[in-house]
Short mmCIF file of C-alpha atoms in Angstrom, two decimals:
data_model
loop_
_atom_site.label_atom_id
_atom_site.label_comp_id
_atom_site.label_asym_id
_atom_site.label_seq_id
_atom_site.Cartn_x
_atom_site.Cartn_y
_atom_site.Cartn_z
CA MET A 356 -22.11 -21.16 -28.24
CA ALA A 357 -21.18 -17.69 -30.03
CA GLY A 358 -22.03 -15.94 -26.82
CA GLU A 359 -19.73 -17.97 -24.89
CA GLU A 360 -16.97 -17.63 -27.44
CA SER A 361 -17.52 -13.90 -27.19
CA LYS A 362 -17.12 -13.99 -23.47
CA ALA A 363 -14.02 -16.06 -23.72
CA VAL A 364 -12.57 -13.55 -26.20
CA LYS A 365 -13.30 -10.69 -23.83
CA LEU A 366 -11.74 -12.48 -20.79
CA LYS A 367 -8.72 -13.35 -22.92
CA GLU A 368 -8.43 -9.60 -23.88
CA ILE A 369 -8.84 -8.70 -20.16
CA ALA A 370 -6.04 -11.00 -19.29
CA VAL A 371 -3.63 -9.85 -21.73
CA SER A 372 -4.33 -6.13 -21.03
CA CYS A 373 -3.98 -6.41 -17.38
CA LEU A 374 -0.93 -8.74 -17.55
CA LYS A 375 0.84 -5.99 -19.40
CA LEU A 376 -0.37 -3.22 -17.15
CA GLY A 377 0.86 -5.27 -14.15
CA THR A 378 4.27 -5.55 -15.83
CA ILE A 379 4.74 -1.84 -16.72
CA GLY A 380 3.06 -0.34 -13.72
CA PHE A 381 6.01 1.71 -12.30
CA GLY A 382 6.00 5.17 -11.04
CA GLY A 383 3.65 4.89 -8.04
CA ILE A 384 -0.12 5.48 -8.14
CA ALA A 385 0.27 8.53 -10.51
CA GLY A 386 2.24 6.33 -12.99
CA MET A 387 -0.16 3.21 -12.64
CA ILE A 388 -3.21 5.32 -13.18
CA THR A 389 -1.71 7.09 -16.26
CA THR A 390 -0.90 3.53 -17.86
CA ILE A 391 -4.42 2.19 -17.06
CA GLU A 392 -6.23 5.27 -18.43
CA ASN A 393 -4.19 4.87 -21.63
CA GLU A 394 -4.87 1.23 -21.95
CA MET A 395 -8.56 1.00 -20.82
CA VAL A 396 -9.97 4.37 -22.00
CA ILE A 397 -8.04 5.65 -24.92
CA ARG A 398 -6.70 2.49 -26.55
CA ARG A 399 -9.32 -0.05 -25.79
CA LYS A 400 -12.30 2.24 -24.99
CA TRP A 401 -13.93 -0.07 -22.40
CA ILE A 402 -15.19 3.13 -20.35
CA ASP A 403 -15.18 6.60 -21.17
CA HIS A 404 -12.98 9.38 -19.50
CA GLN A 405 -15.80 10.61 -17.02
CA HIS A 406 -16.63 7.06 -16.01
CA PHE A 407 -13.00 6.44 -15.42
CA MET A 408 -12.62 9.51 -13.25
CA ASP A 409 -15.73 8.56 -11.17
CA VAL A 410 -14.14 5.05 -10.45
CA LEU A 411 -10.82 6.68 -9.63
CA SER A 412 -12.39 9.02 -7.10
CA THR A 413 -14.50 6.32 -5.60
CA SER A 414 -11.22 4.22 -5.15
CA TYR A 415 -9.69 6.97 -3.00
CA ILE A 416 -12.39 6.60 -0.24
CA ILE A 417 -12.37 2.81 0.16
CA PRO A 418 -9.49 0.55 1.64
CA GLY A 419 -7.02 -1.10 -0.66
CA PRO A 420 -4.81 -0.28 -3.55
CA ASN A 421 -6.48 2.32 -5.88
CA ALA A 422 -4.94 1.02 -9.03
CA VAL A 423 -6.05 -2.61 -8.50
CA GLU A 424 -9.52 -1.41 -7.68
CA VAL A 425 -9.71 0.62 -10.81
CA VAL A 426 -8.49 -2.15 -13.05
CA MET A 427 -10.93 -4.60 -11.48
CA HIS A 428 -13.80 -2.21 -12.10
CA CYS A 429 -12.78 -1.71 -15.77
CA GLY A 430 -12.49 -5.64 -16.04
CA LYS A 431 -16.07 -5.82 -14.75
CA GLU A 432 -17.40 -3.35 -17.26
CA ARG A 433 -15.79 -5.36 -20.05
CA GLY A 434 -16.43 -9.00 -18.96
CA GLY A 435 -18.88 -8.91 -15.80
CA ARG A 436 -17.83 -10.43 -12.62
CA ALA A 437 -15.53 -12.92 -14.30
CA GLY A 438 -13.93 -10.05 -15.84
CA LEU A 439 -13.34 -8.45 -12.52
CA VAL A 440 -11.63 -11.43 -11.11
CA VAL A 441 -9.40 -11.95 -14.11
CA ALA A 442 -8.49 -8.45 -14.27
CA GLY A 443 -7.51 -8.28 -10.65
CA VAL A 444 -5.64 -11.66 -10.61
CA CYS A 445 -3.66 -10.65 -13.80
CA TYR A 446 -2.75 -7.31 -12.66
CA ILE A 447 -1.27 -8.44 -9.43
CA MET A 448 0.48 -11.57 -10.80
CA PRO A 449 3.58 -10.02 -12.47
CA ALA A 450 4.40 -8.09 -9.27
CA MET A 451 3.80 -11.19 -6.98
CA LEU A 452 6.09 -13.35 -9.36
CA MET A 453 8.82 -10.76 -9.29
CA CYS A 454 8.65 -10.49 -5.50
CA LEU A 455 8.90 -14.31 -5.05
CA LEU A 456 11.78 -14.35 -7.21
CA ILE A 457 13.58 -11.47 -5.57
CA GLY A 458 12.77 -13.16 -2.29
CA TYR A 459 14.55 -16.35 -3.38
CA PHE A 460 17.78 -14.45 -4.38
CA TYR A 461 17.47 -12.24 -1.24
CA ARG A 462 17.48 -15.39 0.86
CA GLN A 463 20.51 -16.83 -1.03
CA TYR A 464 22.76 -13.84 -1.30
CA SER A 465 21.74 -10.97 0.96
CA ALA A 466 24.42 -12.03 3.35
CA LEU A 467 27.27 -11.48 1.02
CA PRO A 468 29.27 -8.11 1.73
CA ASP A 469 28.75 -6.39 -1.67
CA VAL A 470 25.01 -7.13 -1.53
CA GLN A 471 24.84 -5.84 2.24
CA HIS A 472 26.50 -2.67 1.07
CA PHE A 473 23.86 -2.10 -1.61
CA ILE A 474 21.07 -2.82 1.03
CA PHE A 475 22.49 -0.57 3.67
CA GLY A 476 21.41 2.52 1.59
CA ILE A 477 17.94 1.37 1.31
CA ARG A 478 17.00 2.23 4.99
CA PRO A 479 17.91 6.09 4.77
CA ALA A 480 16.34 6.22 1.35
CA ILE A 481 13.17 4.86 2.57
CA THR A 482 13.46 7.21 5.67
CA ALA A 483 13.63 10.16 3.28
CA LEU A 484 10.57 8.98 1.26
CA ILE A 485 8.63 8.79 4.54
CA ILE A 486 9.71 12.19 5.77
CA GLY A 487 8.80 13.74 2.51
CA THR A 488 5.56 12.02 2.44
CA VAL A 489 4.58 13.34 5.89
CA ILE A 490 5.44 16.81 4.86
CA ARG A 491 3.38 16.57 1.70
CA LEU A 492 0.42 14.99 3.13
CA SER A 493 0.24 17.44 6.23
CA GLY A 494 0.02 20.32 3.89
CA THR A 495 -2.87 18.89 1.84
CA THR A 496 -4.73 17.27 4.74
CA LEU A 497 -4.32 19.26 7.96
CA THR A 498 -4.61 22.81 6.46
CA ASN A 499 -6.65 25.08 8.56
CA ASN A 500 -8.65 22.22 10.37
CA ARG A 501 -7.96 22.54 14.02
CA LEU A 502 -9.82 19.13 14.89
CA LEU A 503 -7.74 17.13 12.45
CA ILE A 504 -4.66 18.73 13.87
CA ALA A 505 -5.56 17.66 17.22
CA LEU A 506 -6.40 14.25 16.26
CA CYS A 507 -3.16 13.95 14.33
CA VAL A 508 -1.24 15.00 17.63
CA LEU A 509 -3.11 12.57 19.73
CA VAL A 510 -2.68 9.62 17.42
CA PHE A 511 1.06 10.51 17.24
CA ILE A 512 1.30 10.38 20.96
CA GLY A 513 -0.78 7.14 21.04
CA SER A 514 1.42 5.34 18.66
CA LEU A 515 4.68 6.42 20.39
CA CYS A 516 3.26 5.05 23.58
CA GLY A 517 2.77 1.65 21.76
CA LEU A 518 -1.12 1.74 21.18
CA ASN A 519 -2.64 -0.34 18.42
CA GLU A 520 -2.08 1.64 15.08
CA VAL A 521 -5.21 0.26 13.40
CA LEU A 522 -7.42 1.14 16.38
CA LEU A 523 -5.90 4.56 16.59
CA ILE A 524 -6.74 5.28 12.93
CA ILE A 525 -10.24 3.92 13.04
CA GLY A 526 -10.77 5.99 16.30
CA ALA A 527 -9.70 9.16 14.56
CA GLY A 528 -12.12 8.65 11.85
CA ALA A 529 -14.89 7.69 14.12
CA VAL A 530 -14.17 11.07 16.27
CA ASN A 531 -14.06 13.24 13.34
CA TYR A 532 -17.39 11.60 11.99
CA LEU A 533 -19.15 12.07 15.27
CA TYR A 534 -18.06 15.69 15.54
CA TYR A 535 -20.10 16.31 12.36
CA SER A 536 -22.98 13.83 12.73
CA ALA A 537 -23.99 11.03 15.19
CA ARG A 538 -26.21 9.33 12.56
CA SER A 539 -24.52 6.88 10.38
CA HIS A 540 -24.20 3.14 9.80
CA LEU A 541 -20.58 3.59 8.81
CA PRO A 542 -19.11 2.78 12.28
CA VAL A 543 -20.98 -0.55 12.17
CA ILE A 544 -19.28 -1.59 8.85
CA ALA A 545 -15.91 -0.25 10.18
CA GLY A 546 -16.50 -2.48 13.33
CA LEU A 547 -17.06 -5.56 11.27
CA LEU A 548 -13.36 -5.24 10.09
CA TYR A 549 -12.16 -5.20 13.55
CA SER A 550 -13.61 -8.37 14.82
CA PRO A 551 -11.53 -10.24 17.23
CA ILE A 552 -10.36 -12.84 14.61
CA PHE A 553 -8.61 -9.91 12.82
CA LEU A 554 -6.52 -9.01 15.99
CA GLN A 555 -4.93 -12.17 16.93
CA ALA A 556 -1.84 -11.95 18.79
CA GLY A 557 1.06 -14.12 19.70
CA ALA A 558 4.42 -15.12 18.00
CA ARG A 559 3.71 -18.78 16.91
CA PHE A 560 3.76 -18.83 13.12
CA SER A 561 1.12 -20.42 10.81
CA ASP A 562 -0.02 -19.91 7.33
CA SER A 563 -3.65 -19.22 8.66
CA LYS A 564 -2.33 -16.52 11.03
CA LEU A 565 -0.24 -14.98 8.37
CA PHE A 566 -3.24 -14.91 5.95
CA LEU A 567 -5.44 -13.36 8.72
CA ILE A 568 -2.81 -10.59 9.46
CA PHE A 569 -2.47 -9.47 5.86
CA LEU A 570 -6.29 -9.79 5.42
CA LYS A 571 -6.79 -7.36 8.32
CA ILE A 572 -4.27 -5.03 6.63
CA GLY A 573 -5.87 -5.13 3.26
CA ALA A 574 -9.21 -4.46 4.87
CA VAL A 575 -8.25 -1.27 6.62
CA LEU A 576 -5.37 0.34 4.64
CA TYR A 577 -6.30 3.76 3.90
CA GLY A 578 -4.12 6.61 2.82
CA SER A 579 -0.50 6.48 1.75
CA GLY A 580 1.20 3.20 0.96
CA TYR A 581 3.54 3.97 3.81
CA VAL A 582 0.83 3.20 6.22
CA LEU A 583 1.45 -0.31 5.23
CA PHE A 584 4.76 0.05 6.69
CA ALA A 585 3.38 0.86 9.99
CA TYR A 586 0.89 -2.10 10.03
CA MET A 587 3.53 -4.63 9.00
CA ASP A 588 5.96 -3.15 11.46
CA GLU A 589 3.47 -3.77 14.38
CA ALA A 590 2.19 -7.22 13.31
CA LEU A 591 5.42 -8.81 11.87
CA VAL A 592 8.25 -7.05 13.69
CA ARG A 593 7.06 -5.90 17.08
CA ASN A 594 4.22 -8.36 17.88
CA ASN A 595 5.25 -11.65 16.26
CA HIS A 596 9.03 -11.03 15.66
CA TRP A 597 8.85 -12.74 12.49
CA LEU A 598 10.88 -10.15 10.66
CA ASN A 599 13.58 -7.64 11.77
CA HIS A 600 13.41 -4.10 10.81
CA GLN A 601 16.01 -4.42 8.04
CA GLN A 602 13.95 -7.06 6.39
CA LEU A 603 10.89 -5.13 6.72
CA MET A 604 12.72 -2.21 5.09
CA ASP A 605 13.84 -4.41 2.22
CA ALA A 606 10.30 -5.70 1.84
CA ILE A 607 8.93 -1.97 1.31
CA ALA A 608 11.92 -1.20 -1.07
CA VAL A 609 11.00 -4.22 -3.18
CA GLY A 610 7.42 -3.04 -3.23
CA GLN A 611 8.71 0.26 -4.54
CA ILE A 612 11.13 -1.14 -7.22
CA THR A 613 8.72 -3.71 -8.72
CA PRO A 614 5.81 -2.72 -10.88
CA GLY A 615 2.23 -2.55 -9.37
CA PRO A 616 1.03 -1.42 -6.06
CA ILE A 617 3.34 -1.22 -2.99
CA LEU A 618 1.18 -3.92 -1.41
CA SER A 619 3.29 -6.36 -3.43
CA SER A 620 5.69 -5.81 -0.43
CA ALA A 621 3.47 -8.35 1.17
CA THR A 622 4.60 -11.23 -1.13
CA PHE A 623 8.25 -10.50 -0.41
CA ALA A 624 7.66 -10.38 3.32
CA GLY A 625 5.44 -13.56 3.19
CA TYR A 626 8.15 -15.42 1.31
CA ILE A 627 10.83 -14.35 3.85
CA ILE A 628 8.60 -15.74 6.66
CA GLY A 629 7.10 -18.81 5.04
CA GLY A 630 8.69 -19.63 1.80
CA THR A 631 6.69 -19.71 -1.42
CA THR A 632 3.51 -20.63 0.42
CA GLY A 633 4.00 -17.64 2.80
CA GLY A 634 4.49 -15.37 -0.26
CA VAL A 635 1.26 -16.62 -1.94
CA VAL A 636 -0.64 -16.55 1.32
CA ALA A 637 0.14 -13.10 2.25
CA THR A 638 -0.63 -11.76 -1.44
CA ILE A 639 -3.98 -13.45 -1.26
CA GLY A 640 -4.85 -12.05 2.19
CA ILE A 641 -3.71 -8.46 1.45
CA PHE A 642 -5.55 -8.29 -1.97
CA LEU A 643 -8.76 -10.36 -1.06
CA PRO A 644 -10.63 -7.43 0.50
CA SER A 645 -10.32 -5.50 -2.67
CA PHE A 646 -12.11 -8.16 -4.62
CA PHE A 647 -15.01 -8.08 -2.22
CA ILE A 648 -15.20 -4.35 -2.07
CA SER A 649 -15.07 -4.17 -5.90
CA PHE A 650 -17.83 -6.71 -6.05
CA PHE A 651 -20.38 -5.23 -3.76
CA LEU A 652 -19.59 -1.55 -2.95
CA HIS A 653 -18.36 0.33 -6.13
CA LYS A 654 -22.01 1.51 -7.00
CA LEU A 655 -22.82 2.43 -3.52
CA LEU A 656 -19.57 4.24 -2.93
CA SER A 657 -20.08 6.24 -6.22
CA SER A 658 -22.86 7.99 -4.51
CA ALA A 659 -21.51 7.89 -1.11
CA ARG A 660 -18.32 9.74 -2.02
CA LYS A 661 -20.39 12.90 -2.42
CA SER A 662 -21.62 12.68 1.17
CA GLN A 663 -20.09 15.14 3.72
CA LYS A 664 -20.46 12.75 6.69
CA LEU A 665 -18.39 9.99 4.98
CA ARG A 666 -15.91 12.67 3.98
CA ALA A 667 -15.55 13.56 7.56
CA PHE A 668 -14.77 9.91 8.54
CA LEU A 669 -12.25 9.53 5.82
CA ASP A 670 -10.55 12.97 6.66
CA GLY A 671 -10.13 11.66 10.22
CA LEU A 672 -8.49 8.29 8.85
CA SER A 673 -6.08 10.62 6.62
CA ALA A 674 -5.17 12.67 9.45
CA ALA A 675 -4.40 9.66 11.78
CA SER A 676 -2.45 7.76 8.90
CA ILE A 677 -0.04 10.91 8.72
CA SER A 678 0.81 10.42 12.35
CA ILE A 679 1.36 6.69 11.98
CA ILE A 680 3.68 7.32 9.19
CA ALA A 681 5.54 10.07 11.25
CA VAL A 682 6.12 7.66 14.09
CA VAL A 683 7.60 5.24 11.64
CA GLY A 684 9.76 7.94 10.28
CA ILE A 685 11.15 8.81 13.73
CA HIS A 686 12.06 5.12 14.43
CA LEU A 687 13.82 4.84 11.14
CA PHE A 688 15.43 8.21 11.37
CA THR A 689 17.28 7.26 14.63
CA SER A 690 18.38 3.97 13.29
CA SER A 691 19.56 5.49 9.79
CA ILE A 692 21.91 8.12 11.25
CA ARG A 693 24.01 5.80 13.52
CA GLN A 694 26.66 5.73 10.96
CA TRP A 695 27.83 8.82 9.17
CA GLN A 696 27.25 7.06 5.85
CA GLY A 697 23.58 6.66 6.69
CA SER A 698 23.38 10.45 7.48
CA VAL A 699 24.91 11.33 4.15
CA ILE A 700 22.63 9.13 2.27
CA LEU A 701 19.43 10.20 4.22
CA THR A 702 20.18 13.96 3.51
CA ALA A 703 20.98 13.45 -0.15
CA CYS A 704 17.82 11.31 -0.68
CA LEU A 705 15.75 13.99 1.41
CA PHE A 706 16.91 16.71 -0.93
CA LEU A 707 15.90 14.71 -3.83
CA MET A 708 12.57 13.98 -2.48
CA LEU A 709 11.73 17.56 -1.47
CA PHE A 710 13.39 19.60 -4.44
CA VAL A 711 13.36 17.45 -7.48
CA LYS A 712 9.84 17.37 -8.85
CA LYS A 713 8.18 14.32 -10.36
CA LEU A 714 11.17 12.06 -9.23
CA SER A 715 10.13 8.52 -9.06
CA PRO A 716 10.63 6.74 -5.65
CA VAL A 717 12.30 3.91 -7.41
CA LEU A 718 15.11 6.41 -8.43
CA ILE A 719 15.50 7.66 -4.83
CA ILE A 720 15.86 4.06 -3.53
CA LEU A 721 18.36 3.26 -6.28
CA ALA A 722 20.34 6.42 -5.37
CA GLY A 723 20.33 5.39 -1.64
CA SER A 724 21.40 1.74 -2.62
CA ILE A 725 24.27 2.93 -4.90
CA GLY A 726 25.35 5.46 -2.21
CA GLY A 727 25.54 2.80 0.38
CA PHE A 728 27.78 0.59 -1.89
CA LEU A 729 30.12 3.58 -2.62
CA LEU A 730 30.35 4.94 0.76
CA LEU A 731 30.80 1.67 2.76
CA GLY A 732 33.79 0.95 0.18
CA ILE A 733 35.56 3.88 1.25
#
């Protein structure tokens, strides 16, 4: 009985801690990791610093949101598998509830002129963030690597021609991997993520189809959070026409201004498409792969991250992701500069992104939103 009470106490501690972290997790991945380390390592001492760094390093080479996977691993160390589940659910819950609430007010009031003025500035602000992200990632990923540069160019062309972004990314990873070695089981694992059930097409809406779309995204999301934009643009806007581009822009913005990972954009998008049920279904779908990965693969990947062959595959994914983000940036750029107000906001936000160090994306989006309100009122 005492053991059961002890486990219950641990699970309660995990729940309280992760609810708090999920509520204050602003500032992107850097900000979230800082708050997680302060809570789990320094304050509660559930794992030591070296263990934390090992887990963080591993999270960067598997699909899904890094911060969520780190939190779930810490929960597992404290409370076993039940602790992993409690940690993941409680960390995601605050952002999901906030996105559902924002989605409700968005549906009610987004058509009002003043609200539309605020929303107008979000598109050029997001465009600036994407351009800045492409520049930053290109400098760190493609330096002095001709093969990655070539893959980047090919994926960029393929994406502009309308080829499936997910297949382009996985193909780039496979080519880079095969360049270094033809022996691995990794392509088999990756292939499982691309079974036909995950690549359904057609515009008819259903909760199950919405779930499968976000399950696919959660299973293959590598690199920057802005790759999420490309996946959602393809699946929700271009293929199924469930959202328009402005609604998708707003979903990404909501993911930025709410705490937790940008993947909480899925909650907002799901709500706009299918109400509360759609929001919950989308959230479960996009985060569910992280739970399975954290259950079964953390120990394996702690060793695999030292493998040069696996590193080659992931480098290919990263290069392709940059191209996908760049294509999204081009589409948004052309639509953002149609009005002079959009051009002014884009220029100002891009300046902030490139020349003001350690400026939170939330502040850039807020600046764009306020700029839209002020300039459209002129």
